[in-house]
Amino acid sequence: MAYFGNNPQRGELQELYADLNDLNFEKKKEAVKKVIAYMTVGKDVSDLFQSVIKCLEFNDIEMKKLIYLYIVNYSRQKPDDAIMVIQNFRKDVRKSENPLVRALAIRTFGCLRVPKLNEYLIEPLKDCIQDDDPYVRKTAVLCVPKVYEVSPEICPPLLELLQKLLEKESNALVLANLIQSMREIEVVSGKQIIILNQKIIQKLLLAVDECIEWGQIFILDYLATYNPQDSKQAEIIIERTLPRLSHINPTVTFCAVKVILKYLDFLDNGDLVKNLCKKVAPSLISLLSWNQPEVQYTILRNISLILQKFPILFENDVKVFFCSFNEPYYIKYEKLDIMVRICDSKNFGQVLNELLIYLNEADPHFVRKTIKSIGKIAITYDKALDKAVSILVEFAKNIQQPTEPVQELLIQMQLIYKKNKQMYKHEESLKIIYSIIDYANEPESKSACAWIVGEFGEFIPKSVEKMKEYIDNFQMEDRLVQLQLLTSAVQLYLKYPSQCAILIQQLITSAKDSFNPDVRDRTYIYWRLLSTDPEIVKNLVCFNSGTFSNFSKDLRLWETQDLVLALENMGNISNLFHKLPHQLYKNIKIKVNNQQEVKIYKGDEKLESQVKEQQDENQQNIQKEQQQQQDIDLLNFDDPPVNNNNNNNNNNNNKSNKTDVFELI
């Protein structure tokens, strides 16, 4: 009954079973083809495993291919039955005169992925690695990482054989696949397996000229991770790699760029470095001429990384990164970032004129990013400040509704005023910016508006009334806005003590019981400071006039060692996300780079030393301020301390002008 009721396809399997055990070879072959057809469409034909593997006795290569495909598919379900095939595999590997059969057998054996079968694979795999035919050697080399992934404990003898093969192999195809296999094992194990010497390096460089495109990619990709012994070896490798810069395949060209940029750090000749940069830049620019936006996006994402280490690479080619009207916006966003990176004190006028055109775009996200780019250039270069502010002010004159670009405009103007407070006089920028201050509807832009009102309260008519509007809605605002309102209100109180006394009382009453600890702590600190010595508050919250020079011109987003690792992986999918490989894939172990010196190729060599000097000065100033403020315990809310006669004199002088906030509350 089970035969008729439970499995309606039982008759088909019975017919296939009969054909597979038939003495006629043609019937067997047709039956194997039907079995593979059923397997392909998802039908379960694992019950025929024993009958199918018996057909391996025939030397027909077409039938062997079909049977090997069947074995790979069902070996995990029937590992005990798969052991019976091992003898046939060994027979094909050792006794077959056809190299295609030997390669097919060892390839199939490596694809089984059954741990209990791998121990039987070691000896045949050793034989194939030492085979006379290069095709068999190449197949055996590619099989080793598959075995290592499943059973790494039995692979040390194979790794020794691979290293010996690397030293004596002369076939370019085998060399390329050998390098790739050993690199895959290095990624899984996290250990260095490939040991190179001058002879092997020469063989790899010769193999690049003889390999197909994939082989060239494998070899160049590995050379990009190798640290040369000296400057002379780096020059030799670069010289042999230069012809690949004009290759028709963009991946080969990109790998060549990766190798050359890597070895620039090891060159002693400065003129040679400049000449090589001039050769690399046109190759990358030529890749941008591809009509496929996906390829362009990949190149642009990697160029953005390259510019963090080589800002001088495209200093004369800024026009290449100007946006076209018909480009996708994800391409335009990348070009905007790159334009900011390659902008300098010579070409900032060109870049700002181009960004002025982008302000008329229809997409608000793109316009917002354009405004942010203008702000970055203004903050970074003092010479560009006037022109950038003129562009932003002109844009502000045409604003009639709260949009995304308006929010970014307010944020960038705040940063520009922080950079140089005197810019509020430029083309009446403060008056125009204040006229659109009501359009702020994001926490960052509202915080910027509160900062502007507090900082320039003496130049803004009815600034106290504006601050009162903000304070009336204090409890509804975001934490960032509340923190800024506290500081700005204290600034206004110091400028207009009589007008803002009730205002500051209302603010402290609202903020001292806030659920946010940051807001609550800042409220108590300001309250305590105002009750102790308003002069301390004035020095703390009132911004000094003049230029503010602590803006770093270094736009790198990566630490130096991480940047080197990212550049070694150029072209990989991890770089599209601007992540390191081990951050994107959990099972990848990174190899520690032993490169001692990492150079950043900047146009102005004095820039780095200036930034360091500024950082040292800032640290010294901070230490001095901390030492001066140690005498006052701001978190002690007992009776206000009375320390010096100077404080008493100041308090007596200020009684007629200022209200004591401590007593007021």
XYZ file of C-alpha atoms in Angstrom:
665
model
C 0.000 0.000 0.000
C 2.864 2.353 0.759
C 4.134 1.952 -2.776
C 0.853 3.211 -4.288
C -0.307 5.710 -1.664
C 2.630 7.606 -0.146
C 4.999 8.272 -3.048
C 3.453 8.806 -6.503
C 6.941 9.160 -8.075
C 8.118 5.814 -6.800
C 7.548 4.316 -10.257
C 9.921 6.811 -11.902
C 12.681 6.068 -9.382
C 12.139 2.348 -9.953
C 12.608 2.803 -13.688
C 15.746 4.883 -13.145
C 17.073 2.235 -10.757
C 16.547 -0.440 -13.410
C 18.249 1.646 -16.121
C 21.230 2.463 -13.888
C 21.804 -1.267 -13.286
C 21.321 -2.212 -16.922
C 24.273 -3.677 -18.806
C 23.762 -1.322 -21.740
C 26.114 1.729 -21.445
C 23.807 4.083 -23.347
C 20.890 3.288 -21.045
C 23.082 3.954 -18.016
C 24.189 7.298 -19.457
C 20.631 8.389 -20.226
C 19.539 7.339 -16.750
C 22.329 9.424 -15.157
C 21.243 12.433 -17.224
C 17.650 12.003 -16.012
C 18.839 11.746 -12.407
C 20.750 15.018 -12.744
C 17.707 16.638 -14.403
C 15.487 15.614 -11.478
C 18.111 16.818 -9.002
C 18.331 20.185 -10.775
C 14.589 20.879 -10.476
C 14.638 19.972 -6.777
C 13.392 16.380 -6.702
C 14.956 14.060 -4.152
C 16.873 11.280 -5.921
C 19.247 10.482 -3.044
C 17.866 6.900 -2.861
C 19.741 6.135 -6.086
C 23.145 7.046 -4.566
C 24.535 3.497 -4.627
C 23.396 2.852 -8.190
C 24.783 6.163 -9.475
C 28.282 5.781 -8.017
C 28.610 2.324 -9.579
C 28.631 4.062 -12.983
C 32.017 5.644 -12.154
C 33.668 2.482 -13.444
C 33.247 3.751 -17.001
C 35.916 6.074 -18.405
C 33.485 8.365 -20.209
C 34.377 11.897 -19.076
C 30.883 13.269 -19.709
C 29.339 10.644 -17.434
C 32.015 11.254 -14.785
C 31.180 14.973 -14.740
C 27.492 14.218 -14.159
C 28.187 11.659 -11.431
C 30.650 13.951 -9.649
C 28.019 16.680 -9.649
C 25.549 14.238 -8.089
C 28.060 13.174 -5.424
C 28.853 16.768 -4.435
C 25.143 17.486 -4.016
C 24.247 14.455 -1.862
C 27.504 13.677 -0.036
C 26.457 15.724 3.001
C 23.194 13.809 3.303
C 24.897 10.429 2.949
C 28.465 10.808 4.236
C 28.740 7.088 5.010
C 27.868 6.143 1.431
C 30.216 8.853 0.101
C 33.177 7.007 1.671
C 32.618 4.245 -0.893
C 33.504 6.715 -3.657
C 36.971 7.440 -2.273
C 38.560 4.458 -3.980
C 37.197 5.580 -7.347
C 38.517 9.099 -6.735
C 41.985 7.809 -5.922
C 41.927 5.613 -8.984
C 41.048 8.590 -11.228
C 43.703 10.782 -9.605
C 46.594 8.312 -9.759
C 45.924 6.019 -12.691
C 44.069 8.106 -15.237
C 46.204 9.323 -18.123
C 43.788 12.106 -18.981
C 44.704 15.315 -17.029
C 41.094 16.494 -17.324
C 39.902 13.413 -15.427
C 42.567 13.869 -12.735
C 41.654 17.538 -12.315
C 37.930 16.758 -12.284
C 38.375 14.105 -9.607
C 40.434 16.278 -7.267
C 38.109 19.265 -7.794
C 35.071 17.160 -6.889
C 36.864 15.646 -3.919
C 37.594 19.147 -2.601
C 33.962 20.209 -2.943
C 32.602 17.433 -0.714
C 33.087 19.507 2.475
C 32.650 16.451 4.720
C 35.206 16.459 7.591
C 35.429 12.672 7.858
C 36.365 12.446 4.145
C 39.149 15.051 4.219
C 41.702 12.739 5.800
C 41.432 10.500 2.728
C 41.991 13.529 0.492
C 45.466 14.528 1.719
C 47.543 11.984 -0.195
C 45.745 12.386 -3.565
C 45.952 16.167 -3.139
C 49.705 15.975 -2.553
C 50.073 13.944 -5.746
C 48.082 16.487 -7.748
C 50.087 19.443 -6.365
C 53.223 17.716 -7.713
C 51.560 16.635 -10.978
C 53.358 17.239 -14.292
C 50.352 18.905 -15.906
C 49.870 22.614 -14.972
C 46.070 22.360 -15.222
C 46.020 19.625 -12.581
C 48.386 21.617 -10.345
C 46.201 24.702 -10.668
C 43.080 22.701 -9.724
C 44.820 21.079 -6.765
C 46.075 24.454 -5.510
C 42.537 25.862 -5.550
C 41.322 22.809 -3.619
C 43.597 23.420 -0.598
C 41.662 26.445 0.866
C 38.438 24.408 0.750
C 40.045 21.619 2.757
C 41.646 24.124 5.155
C 38.316 25.787 5.874
C 36.753 22.461 6.958
C 39.757 20.688 8.522
C 42.662 23.092 9.220
C 44.376 20.657 11.593
C 45.355 18.236 8.798
C 46.688 20.885 6.384
C 50.266 21.756 7.556
C 51.856 19.267 5.097
C 49.846 20.834 2.272
C 50.959 24.348 3.225
C 54.595 23.263 3.107
C 54.020 21.823 -0.365
C 52.419 25.079 -1.507
C 55.446 27.089 -0.354
C 57.808 24.696 -2.182
C 55.640 24.944 -5.287
C 55.789 28.751 -5.039
C 59.588 28.609 -5.127
C 59.905 26.321 -8.153
C 56.719 26.967 -10.191
C 57.225 28.618 -13.577
C 53.718 28.512 -15.062
C 51.991 31.906 -14.798
C 48.473 30.442 -14.476
C 49.490 28.179 -11.605
C 51.417 30.978 -9.881
C 48.432 33.342 -9.959
C 46.051 30.759 -8.517
C 48.652 29.634 -5.993
C 49.008 33.192 -4.663
C 45.248 33.582 -4.437
C 44.800 30.264 -2.595
C 47.502 31.069 -0.052
C 46.003 34.524 0.498
C 42.598 32.968 1.218
C 44.205 30.725 3.818
C 45.948 33.753 5.346
C 42.609 35.550 5.634
C 40.985 32.596 7.414
C 43.928 31.838 9.703
C 45.188 35.382 10.315
C 48.792 34.153 9.953
C 51.398 34.866 7.296
C 51.851 31.810 5.105
C 53.470 33.255 1.973
C 57.215 33.729 2.392
C 58.688 35.799 -0.432
C 62.237 36.377 -1.557
C 63.795 38.267 -4.436
C 63.556 35.260 -6.771
C 59.842 34.739 -6.131
C 59.156 38.455 -6.587
C 60.857 38.352 -9.992
C 58.770 35.331 -11.014
C 55.557 37.070 -9.977
C 56.463 40.201 -11.939
C 57.196 38.096 -15.023
C 53.940 36.178 -14.549
C 51.932 39.411 -14.652
C 52.798 39.814 -18.347
C 51.775 36.224 -19.183
C 48.604 35.880 -17.096
C 45.047 36.444 -18.135
C 43.253 39.373 -16.503
C 42.147 37.436 -13.419
C 45.692 36.215 -12.848
C 47.039 39.762 -13.098
C 44.475 40.894 -10.534
C 45.460 38.119 -8.106
C 49.179 38.893 -8.320
C 48.868 42.689 -8.188
C 46.407 42.416 -5.342
C 48.936 40.484 -3.312
C 51.847 42.747 -4.196
C 49.829 45.631 -2.754
C 50.119 43.995 0.692
C 53.873 43.282 0.470
C 56.413 45.589 2.121
C 59.562 45.843 -0.043
C 62.979 45.491 1.547
C 64.376 48.775 0.256
C 63.809 51.658 -2.135
C 65.452 49.847 -5.051
C 63.087 46.876 -4.850
C 60.112 49.251 -4.644
C 61.299 51.024 -7.819
C 61.627 47.695 -9.681
C 58.101 46.603 -8.736
C 56.642 49.993 -9.684
C 58.466 49.950 -13.023
C 57.043 46.531 -13.913
C 53.564 47.619 -12.824
C 53.366 50.910 -14.757
C 52.238 49.316 -18.095
C 49.101 48.018 -16.326
C 47.917 51.621 -15.824
C 46.720 51.678 -19.433
C 45.013 48.267 -19.343
C 41.547 47.975 -20.848
C 40.169 46.190 -17.771
C 39.366 48.746 -15.027
C 40.056 46.235 -12.253
C 43.582 45.568 -13.520
C 44.193 49.321 -13.779
C 42.882 49.844 -10.271
C 45.093 47.090 -8.846
C 48.113 48.677 -10.548
C 47.224 52.043 -8.965
C 46.935 50.326 -5.602
C 50.423 48.785 -5.950
C 52.074 52.050 -7.019
C 50.481 54.116 -4.252
C 51.538 51.507 -1.713
C 55.211 51.615 -2.764
C 55.479 55.400 -2.859
C 56.116 55.295 0.894
C 59.303 53.296 0.310
C 60.860 55.602 -2.305
C 63.666 57.964 -1.335
C 63.550 60.112 -4.474
C 61.053 62.969 -4.090
C 61.081 63.851 -7.797
C 60.234 60.247 -8.686
C 57.255 60.350 -6.317
C 55.908 63.508 -8.002
C 56.332 61.985 -11.483
C 54.541 58.800 -10.444
C 51.649 60.805 -8.964
C 51.328 62.578 -12.316
C 51.064 59.174 -14.039
C 48.598 57.678 -11.566
C 46.110 60.581 -11.635
C 45.282 60.312 -15.395
C 44.657 56.563 -15.024
C 42.103 57.116 -12.284
C 40.519 59.941 -14.262
C 40.233 57.698 -17.334
C 38.272 55.165 -15.257
C 35.684 57.882 -14.558
C 34.971 58.098 -18.289
C 33.077 54.786 -18.172
C 29.393 55.266 -18.931
C 28.320 52.874 -16.182
C 27.486 54.881 -13.022
C 28.160 51.828 -10.816
C 31.784 51.726 -11.974
C 32.097 55.484 -11.514
C 30.707 55.246 -7.987
C 33.204 52.505 -7.082
C 36.096 54.586 -8.408
C 34.901 57.737 -6.619
C 34.521 55.975 -3.269
C 38.079 54.716 -3.513
C 39.398 58.079 -4.717
C 37.886 59.595 -1.587
C 40.057 57.236 0.460
C 43.146 57.860 -1.666
C 42.843 61.623 -1.168
C 43.078 61.205 2.597
C 46.654 60.023 2.102
C 47.482 61.789 -1.190
C 45.706 65.182 -1.204
C 48.121 66.433 -3.873
C 47.115 63.755 -6.386
C 44.360 65.764 -8.146
C 45.303 69.315 -7.176
C 45.367 70.373 -10.862
C 42.370 68.284 -11.977
C 39.533 69.709 -9.916
C 37.362 70.239 -13.018
C 37.173 66.475 -13.557
C 34.978 66.196 -10.477
C 32.466 68.869 -11.452
C 28.960 67.413 -11.572
C 26.989 66.944 -14.797
C 23.265 67.608 -14.890
C 22.360 64.038 -15.947
C 24.404 62.178 -13.325
C 22.704 60.215 -10.528
C 22.709 62.024 -7.210
C 24.796 59.368 -5.479
C 27.566 60.209 -7.969
C 27.114 63.928 -7.312
C 27.367 63.450 -3.548
C 30.720 61.678 -3.905
C 32.030 64.355 -6.258
C 31.074 67.065 -3.766
C 33.107 65.355 -1.046
C 36.077 64.968 -3.371
C 35.922 68.623 -4.468
C 36.159 69.702 -0.831
C 39.146 67.419 -0.286
C 41.150 68.659 -3.288
C 40.234 72.303 -2.764
C 43.212 74.424 -1.706
C 44.268 78.049 -1.431
C 44.851 78.195 -5.212
C 41.695 76.666 -6.685
C 39.067 77.561 -4.056
C 37.630 80.257 -6.365
C 36.996 77.679 -9.090
C 35.318 75.318 -6.640
C 33.117 78.007 -5.054
C 31.934 79.219 -8.470
C 30.915 75.668 -9.325
C 29.155 75.170 -5.988
C 27.243 78.423 -6.574
C 25.641 76.779 -9.629
C 24.600 73.730 -7.597
C 22.539 75.922 -5.238
C 19.912 76.124 -7.984
C 19.398 72.341 -8.086
C 15.894 70.965 -7.504
C 16.904 68.288 -5.003
C 16.954 69.782 -1.454
C 19.323 67.074 -0.146
C 21.904 67.947 -2.783
C 21.541 71.695 -2.115
C 22.001 71.052 1.599
C 25.190 69.082 0.949
C 26.398 71.895 -1.317
C 25.896 74.462 1.470
C 27.779 72.192 3.854
C 30.643 71.952 1.348
C 30.785 75.753 1.022
C 30.927 76.032 4.796
C 33.799 73.526 5.015
C 35.822 75.462 2.453
C 35.149 78.765 4.247
C 36.251 77.351 7.588
C 39.342 75.658 6.171
C 40.778 78.515 4.079
C 40.858 82.100 5.338
C 41.146 83.470 1.809
C 37.867 81.807 0.824
C 35.930 83.218 3.780
C 34.655 86.431 2.167
C 33.532 84.790 -1.057
C 31.855 81.870 0.723
C 29.925 84.207 3.040
C 28.821 86.304 0.055
C 27.444 83.178 -1.656
C 25.584 82.036 1.455
C 24.169 85.487 2.182
C 22.943 85.835 -1.394
C 21.255 82.454 -1.073
C 19.648 83.525 2.216
C 18.028 86.559 0.578
C 15.796 84.314 -1.556
C 14.572 82.056 1.246
C 10.821 82.098 1.773
C 10.043 78.833 3.574
C 11.677 76.387 6.037
C 13.472 73.805 3.892
C 16.425 71.478 4.433
C 18.955 73.874 2.860
C 17.832 76.608 5.271
C 18.669 74.408 8.261
C 22.152 73.707 6.927
C 22.677 77.373 6.089
C 22.047 78.388 9.714
C 24.430 75.691 10.976
C 27.223 76.700 8.611
C 26.839 80.405 9.385
C 27.230 79.602 13.072
C 30.505 77.770 12.309
C 31.723 80.650 10.158
C 30.986 83.160 12.923
C 32.903 80.928 15.307
C 35.769 80.925 12.862
C 35.768 84.724 12.581
C 33.352 86.771 14.631
C 33.954 89.871 12.510
C 32.176 88.221 9.570
C 28.835 89.395 10.963
C 29.642 92.793 9.374
C 30.261 91.297 5.921
C 27.448 92.420 3.590
C 25.118 92.722 6.618
C 25.146 88.957 6.936
C 23.920 89.008 10.547
C 20.844 91.050 9.645
C 19.938 88.719 6.762
C 20.549 85.548 8.774
C 18.456 86.902 11.655
C 15.568 87.532 9.254
C 15.298 83.769 8.510
C 15.916 82.582 12.049
C 12.245 81.639 12.502
C 12.581 79.009 9.752
C 14.750 76.780 11.959
C 12.927 73.521 12.738
C 15.747 71.015 13.428
C 17.626 70.683 16.735
C 20.993 71.564 15.167
C 19.675 74.627 13.354
C 17.697 75.815 16.407
C 20.830 75.432 18.497
C 22.759 77.495 15.925
C 20.097 80.229 16.061
C 20.216 80.299 19.858
C 23.991 80.645 19.691
C 23.739 83.554 17.235
C 21.173 85.375 19.416
C 23.309 84.952 22.515
C 26.624 85.778 20.882
C 25.481 88.821 18.902
C 22.726 90.030 21.245
C 24.126 93.560 21.378
C 23.908 93.826 17.553
C 20.434 92.306 17.203
C 17.383 94.487 17.960
C 14.920 92.852 20.342
C 17.310 89.999 21.087
C 15.921 89.725 24.637
C 12.379 89.311 23.308
C 13.609 86.613 20.919
C 15.320 84.781 23.749
C 12.108 84.963 25.779
C 10.261 83.188 22.941
C 12.818 80.390 23.062
C 12.631 80.100 26.857
C 8.823 79.944 26.824
C 9.109 76.703 24.787
C 12.148 75.424 26.701
C 10.567 72.203 27.946
C 9.486 71.217 24.422
C 12.931 71.592 22.872
C 15.536 68.921 22.192
C 18.430 68.402 24.646
C 20.913 70.029 22.252
C 18.751 73.154 21.990
C 18.200 73.302 25.755
C 21.932 73.193 26.473
C 22.616 75.970 23.998
C 19.730 78.079 25.331
C 21.257 77.912 28.806
C 24.573 79.253 27.546
C 23.022 81.892 25.283
C 20.665 83.133 27.990
C 23.587 83.536 30.393
C 25.441 85.495 27.710
C 22.496 87.860 27.293
C 22.174 88.219 31.056
C 25.792 89.346 31.294
C 25.183 91.901 28.519
C 21.760 93.125 29.750
C 21.541 92.218 33.460
C 18.586 94.406 34.301
C 16.465 93.310 31.329
C 17.294 89.614 31.632
C 17.028 89.108 35.401
C 13.461 87.767 35.252
C 14.315 85.877 32.062
C 17.230 84.036 33.638
C 15.085 83.299 36.711
C 12.417 81.712 34.490
C 15.024 79.658 32.647
C 16.741 78.316 35.765
C 13.368 77.455 37.316
C 12.421 75.465 34.210
C 15.778 73.762 33.744
C 16.858 72.865 37.291
C 14.264 70.073 37.517
C 14.873 68.740 34.017
C 14.839 64.974 33.526
C 17.988 65.225 31.408
C 21.087 65.093 33.647
C 23.212 67.142 31.216
C 20.720 70.014 31.192
C 20.237 69.823 34.950
C 23.980 69.799 35.713
C 24.717 72.712 33.421
C 21.884 74.691 35.025
C 23.286 74.194 38.517
C 26.815 75.045 37.376
C 25.715 78.318 35.770
C 23.536 79.123 38.773
C 26.436 78.545 41.116
C 28.862 80.556 38.980
C 26.497 83.520 38.661
C 26.014 83.525 42.421
C 29.760 83.312 43.059
C 31.554 85.519 40.548
C 29.966 86.725 37.281
C 33.410 87.541 35.897
C 34.217 83.818 35.759
C 31.018 83.234 33.818
C 31.912 86.041 31.438
C 35.283 84.482 30.667
C 33.637 81.096 30.295
C 30.671 81.750 28.018
C 31.448 85.003 26.217
C 33.264 84.400 22.974
C 36.378 86.484 22.359
C 36.392 88.695 19.295
C 38.821 88.049 16.480
C 39.666 84.903 14.553
C 39.394 81.444 15.976
C 42.270 79.351 14.666
C 41.605 75.895 16.092
C 39.953 74.538 12.963
C 42.005 71.607 11.654
C 42.618 71.522 7.924
C 43.187 67.770 8.046
C 40.060 66.162 6.569
C 41.143 62.564 7.165
C 38.423 60.349 8.600
C 40.699 57.377 9.367
C 43.601 56.766 11.681
C 46.859 56.446 9.746
C 47.337 52.687 10.195
C 43.671 51.993 9.369
C 44.032 54.179 6.280
C 46.994 52.079 5.096
C 44.942 48.908 5.562
C 41.998 50.434 3.703
C 44.237 51.435 0.774
C 45.620 47.885 0.615
C 42.021 46.682 0.155
C 41.103 49.170 -2.554
C 38.611 47.691 -4.963
C 37.062 45.412 -2.333
C 33.431 45.747 -1.342
C 34.434 46.878 2.166
C 35.811 50.118 0.700
C 32.437 50.948 -0.832
C 31.124 51.209 2.733
C 34.356 52.909 3.889
C 34.924 50.096 6.382
C 37.807 47.747 7.049
C 37.312 44.113 5.947
C 37.197 42.720 9.492
C 34.520 45.311 10.379
C 32.297 44.123 7.532
C 32.957 40.369 7.794
C 33.274 38.758 11.212
C 35.287 35.698 10.124
C 38.137 37.719 8.572
C 41.313 38.135 10.589
C 43.522 41.047 9.614
C 47.267 40.717 9.281
C 49.191 43.336 11.241
C 51.060 45.695 8.916
C 54.720 45.996 9.863
C 55.284 49.203 7.904
C 57.073 51.569 10.264
C 56.706 54.930 8.543
C 53.520 56.095 6.883
C 53.672 59.313 4.895
C 50.824 61.721 4.231
C 51.568 63.600 1.002
C 50.346 67.141 1.662
C 50.831 70.182 -0.495
C 52.006 72.266 2.450
C 54.616 70.393 4.466
C 54.425 72.945 7.297
C 50.760 72.227 7.909
C 51.273 69.171 10.069
C 53.825 70.853 12.326
C 51.529 73.875 12.720
C 48.636 71.673 13.810
C 50.861 69.916 16.345
C 52.049 73.256 17.763
C 48.462 74.453 18.075
C 47.464 71.252 19.870
C 50.371 71.618 22.320
C 49.428 75.244 23.039
C 45.791 74.272 23.588
C 46.761 71.550 26.045
C 48.948 73.977 28.011
C 46.137 76.551 28.153
C 43.668 73.937 29.342
C 46.025 72.824 32.092
C 46.476 76.434 33.266
C 42.717 77.004 33.377
C 42.185 73.817 35.340
C 44.780 74.876 37.896
C 43.151 78.297 38.276
C 39.683 76.814 38.784
C 40.685 74.206 41.363
C 39.967 76.695 44.209
C 36.243 76.812 43.390
C 34.070 73.763 43.951
C 31.183 74.268 41.530
C 29.248 71.259 42.747
C 29.202 72.407 46.412
C 25.757 73.951 46.920
C 26.220 75.058 50.516
C 26.789 78.684 51.382
C 28.543 80.612 48.602
C 32.282 80.889 49.345
C 33.756 84.279 50.102
C 37.461 84.088 49.284
C 39.233 87.312 48.426
C 38.875 91.034 48.946
C 38.705 91.409 45.179
C 35.502 89.372 45.096
C 33.988 91.573 47.825
C 34.877 94.716 45.938
C 33.413 93.334 42.711
C 30.212 92.355 44.476
C 29.858 95.811 46.036
C 30.394 97.485 42.675
C 27.873 95.239 40.931
C 25.048 95.525 43.516
C 23.601 98.599 41.894
C 23.697 97.090 38.384
C 23.066 93.330 38.767
C 20.538 91.240 40.635
C 21.880 88.381 42.763
C 20.407 85.326 41.047
C 21.099 83.092 44.031
C 18.874 85.283 46.244
C 16.351 85.783 43.468
C 15.644 82.037 43.135
